[in-house]
């Protein structure tokens, strides 16, 4: 199994453009220990609160007329972070992603116009089949971002994000301890986990 370039949160804070360098060179980058412990815990608590109130909805695949709920393709339940039911950590997270978007526009001239992100809870045994985040009929999603909100994850808990790099080699990322940023044209899948798996998936879009 191959690996990804990786930055830690301090290096990312000191020089965010290093993320752009990694995307340009490799199409993907792992950012260790981002978000910070306090934001991570705030997001996790916010997601748990929404979940306990039944505010998460089964995710759909496709868009417009082709939109459908397909538990065989993806098993997660989600809530968009710009929903007023979400708490302050969701707004902070979106503000960070907006900064990353601005940085990527300055460095890579991607013309990204907006950011969207949702909380996602995958039940034990549920995954997301191999896919691209760019829809067949729309290339609006350009950059994908996933932050993991799990604690105490063991190797045999499963639930890795399997990402096919530009050179076609797969990388498995356990869903803990940071975030991954990758070009939305790259194929990836969520392997089933033995436990519930919590994350935020986000996209930077050209409109
Ligand atoms: C997605 C996705 C990956 C993950 O929501 O489109 O690919 O690791 N999520 O949660
Ligand atoms: Mn995806």
Coordinates of C-alpha atoms and ligand atoms in Angstrom, one line a residue:
X1 CA 0.0 0.0 0.0
X2 CA 1.5 3.4 -0.9
X3 CA 1.3 6.5 1.2
X4 CA 0.3 10.2 0.9
X5 CA 2.3 13.4 1.5
X6 CA 1.5 14.6 4.9
X7 CA 1.7 17.9 6.8
X8 CA 1.1 18.3 10.5
X9 CA -1.2 21.0 11.8
X10 CA 1.7 23.3 12.9
X11 CA 3.3 23.2 9.5
X12 CA -0.1 23.8 7.9
X13 CA -0.8 26.8 10.1
X14 CA 2.7 28.3 9.5
X15 CA 2.5 27.8 5.7
X16 CA -0.9 26.7 4.3
X17 CA 0.4 27.0 0.8
X18 CA 2.3 23.7 1.4
X19 CA -1.1 22.0 1.0
X20 CA -1.3 23.6 -2.5
X21 CA 2.2 22.2 -3.3
X22 CA 1.1 18.7 -2.2
X23 CA -2.1 18.9 -4.3
X24 CA -0.2 20.1 -7.3
X25 CA 2.4 17.3 -7.0
X26 CA 0.3 14.4 -5.7
X27 CA -3.4 15.3 -5.9
X28 CA -3.8 14.6 -2.2
X29 CA -2.4 15.4 1.2
X30 CA -3.0 14.2 4.8
X31 CA -3.1 16.9 7.5
X32 CA -2.3 15.3 10.8
X33 CA -3.9 16.6 14.0
X34 CA -6.2 19.0 12.1
X35 CA -8.7 20.2 13.3
X36 CA -7.2 21.1 16.7
X37 CA -8.2 19.0 19.7
X38 CA -10.7 21.6 20.9
X39 CA -12.4 22.0 17.5
X40 CA -12.4 18.3 16.9
X41 CA -14.1 17.6 20.2
X42 CA -16.6 20.4 19.7
X43 CA -17.5 19.1 16.3
X44 CA -17.8 15.5 17.6
X45 CA -20.1 16.7 20.4
X46 CA -22.2 18.8 18.0
X47 CA -22.6 15.8 15.7
X48 CA -23.6 13.5 18.6
X49 CA -26.1 16.1 19.8
X50 CA -27.7 16.2 16.4
X51 CA -27.7 12.5 16.1
X52 CA -29.4 12.0 19.5
X53 CA -32.1 14.4 18.5
X54 CA -32.7 12.4 15.2
X55 CA -31.5 15.4 13.1
X56 CA -29.3 13.3 10.7
X57 CA -30.9 12.2 7.4
X58 CA -30.0 9.3 5.2
X59 CA -27.7 10.5 2.5
X60 CA -28.6 10.5 -1.2
X61 CA -26.5 9.7 -4.3
X62 CA -26.5 11.6 -7.6
X63 CA -28.1 15.0 -8.2
X64 CA -31.3 16.6 -9.5
X65 CA -33.5 14.0 -11.2
X66 CA -31.0 11.2 -10.6
X67 CA -31.0 11.7 -6.8
X68 CA -31.8 8.6 -4.8
X69 CA -31.3 7.0 -1.4
X70 CA -29.2 3.9 -2.0
X71 CA -28.1 2.3 1.3
X72 CA -26.3 -0.3 -0.8
X73 CA -24.0 2.5 -2.2
X74 CA -23.7 4.7 0.9
X75 CA -24.9 4.1 4.4
X76 CA -24.1 7.4 6.1
X77 CA -26.6 9.8 7.7
X78 CA -25.7 13.4 7.3
X79 CA -26.5 17.0 8.3
X80 CA -25.1 20.0 6.3
X81 CA -22.9 22.3 8.4
X82 CA -24.7 25.4 7.3
X83 CA -27.9 24.1 8.7
X84 CA -29.1 26.4 11.6
X85 CA -29.5 23.3 13.8
X86 CA -25.7 22.9 13.8
X87 CA -23.7 24.6 16.5
X88 CA -20.8 27.1 16.7
X89 CA -18.1 24.4 15.9
X90 CA -19.7 23.8 12.5
X91 CA -19.5 27.5 11.7
X92 CA -15.8 27.6 12.8
X93 CA -15.1 24.6 10.7
X94 CA -16.7 26.2 7.6
X95 CA -14.7 29.4 8.2
X96 CA -11.5 27.4 8.2
X97 CA -12.4 25.7 5.0
X98 CA -13.2 29.2 3.5
X99 CA -9.7 30.3 4.3
X100 CA -8.3 27.1 2.7
X101 CA -10.4 27.9 -0.4
X102 CA -9.0 31.4 -0.7
X103 CA -5.5 30.1 -0.3
X104 CA -6.0 27.5 -3.1
X105 CA -7.4 30.2 -5.3
X106 CA -4.4 32.4 -4.8
X107 CA -1.9 29.6 -5.3
X108 CA -3.5 27.3 -7.8
X109 CA -5.9 29.7 -9.5
X110 CA -8.7 27.1 -9.1
X111 CA -11.6 29.6 -9.2
X112 CA -13.3 28.0 -6.3
X113 CA -16.4 29.9 -5.4
X114 CA -17.9 28.2 -2.4
X115 CA -17.5 25.6 0.2
X116 CA -20.1 23.0 1.4
X117 CA -19.7 20.3 4.1
X118 CA -21.7 17.8 6.0
X119 CA -21.4 15.8 9.2
X120 CA -21.6 12.1 8.4
X121 CA -22.2 9.1 10.7
X122 CA -21.7 5.6 9.2
X123 CA -23.3 2.8 11.2
X124 CA -21.2 -0.3 11.9
X125 CA -21.0 -2.4 8.8
X126 CA -21.8 0.5 6.4
X127 CA -19.5 2.1 3.8
X128 CA -19.6 4.1 0.7
X129 CA -18.8 2.3 -2.6
X130 CA -16.0 3.4 -4.9
X131 CA -16.9 6.8 -6.4
X132 CA -15.8 10.2 -7.5
X133 CA -17.1 13.4 -5.8
X134 CA -17.6 15.0 -9.2
X135 CA -21.0 14.2 -10.5
X136 CA -21.2 12.8 -14.0
X137 CA -23.1 15.9 -15.3
X138 CA -21.3 18.5 -13.2
X139 CA -17.7 19.3 -12.5
X140 CA -18.5 21.8 -9.8
X141 CA -16.7 19.9 -7.0
X142 CA -13.0 20.4 -7.5
X143 CA -11.4 19.8 -4.1
X144 CA -12.6 17.3 -1.5
X145 CA -11.9 17.5 2.2
X146 CA -12.6 14.9 4.9
X147 CA -12.0 15.4 8.7
X148 CA -12.3 12.5 11.0
X149 CA -14.1 12.7 14.4
X150 CA -13.3 9.3 15.8
X151 CA -11.4 8.5 19.0
X152 CA -9.5 5.3 20.0
X153 CA -9.7 3.8 16.6
X154 CA -7.9 0.4 16.3
X155 CA -6.4 -0.9 13.0
X156 CA -8.9 -3.8 12.9
X157 CA -11.9 -1.5 13.4
X158 CA -11.7 -1.0 9.6
X159 CA -13.5 2.0 8.1
X160 CA -10.5 3.2 6.1
X161 CA -10.9 5.7 3.3
X162 CA -9.3 4.0 0.3
X163 CA -8.1 6.6 -2.1
X164 CA -6.7 5.8 -5.6
X165 CA -3.9 8.3 -6.2
X166 CA -3.3 9.8 -9.6
X167 CA -0.8 7.1 -10.3
X168 CA -3.5 4.5 -9.7
X169 CA -2.0 3.2 -6.4
X170 CA -4.5 2.8 -3.5
X171 CA -3.8 4.3 -0.1
X172 CA -5.8 3.3 3.0
X173 CA -6.3 6.0 5.6
X174 CA -7.8 5.0 9.0
X175 CA -10.5 7.5 10.0
X176 CA -8.7 9.1 12.9
X177 CA -6.2 11.7 13.8
X178 CA -6.6 14.4 11.1
X179 CA -8.0 15.3 7.7
X180 CA -7.4 14.5 4.1
X181 CA -7.6 16.9 1.2
X182 CA -7.7 15.5 -2.4
X183 CA -8.8 16.4 -5.9
X184 CA -12.4 15.5 -6.4
X185 CA -11.7 13.7 -9.6
X186 CA -9.8 10.9 -7.7
X187 CA -11.7 7.7 -7.0
X188 CA -12.2 6.7 -3.4
X189 CA -14.4 4.5 -1.2
X190 CA -15.2 4.1 2.5
X191 CA -14.6 0.5 3.7
X192 CA -17.1 -0.8 6.2
X193 CA -16.1 -0.4 9.9
X194 CA -16.8 -2.6 12.9
X195 CA -17.9 0.5 14.8
X196 CA -19.9 3.6 14.1
X197 CA -17.6 6.0 12.1
X198 CA -17.9 9.8 12.3
X199 CA -16.6 12.3 9.8
X200 CA -17.1 15.6 8.0
X201 CA -17.0 15.5 4.2
X202 CA -16.6 18.9 2.5
X203 CA -16.1 20.2 -1.0
X204 CA -14.8 23.3 -2.6
X205 CA -16.8 24.2 -5.7
X206 CA -16.6 26.2 -8.9
X207 CA -20.2 27.2 -9.6
Ligands
LIG1 C1 -17.9 11.3 0.7 C2 -16.7 10.5 1.1 C3 -15.1 9.8 2.8 C4 -14.9 9.5 4.2 O1 -18.7 11.6 1.6 O2 -18.1 11.6 -0.5 O3 -16.1 10.0 0.2 O4 -13.8 9.0 4.5 N1 -16.4 10.4 2.4 O5 -15.8 9.7 5.0
LIG2 MN1 -16.5 10.9 -1.7

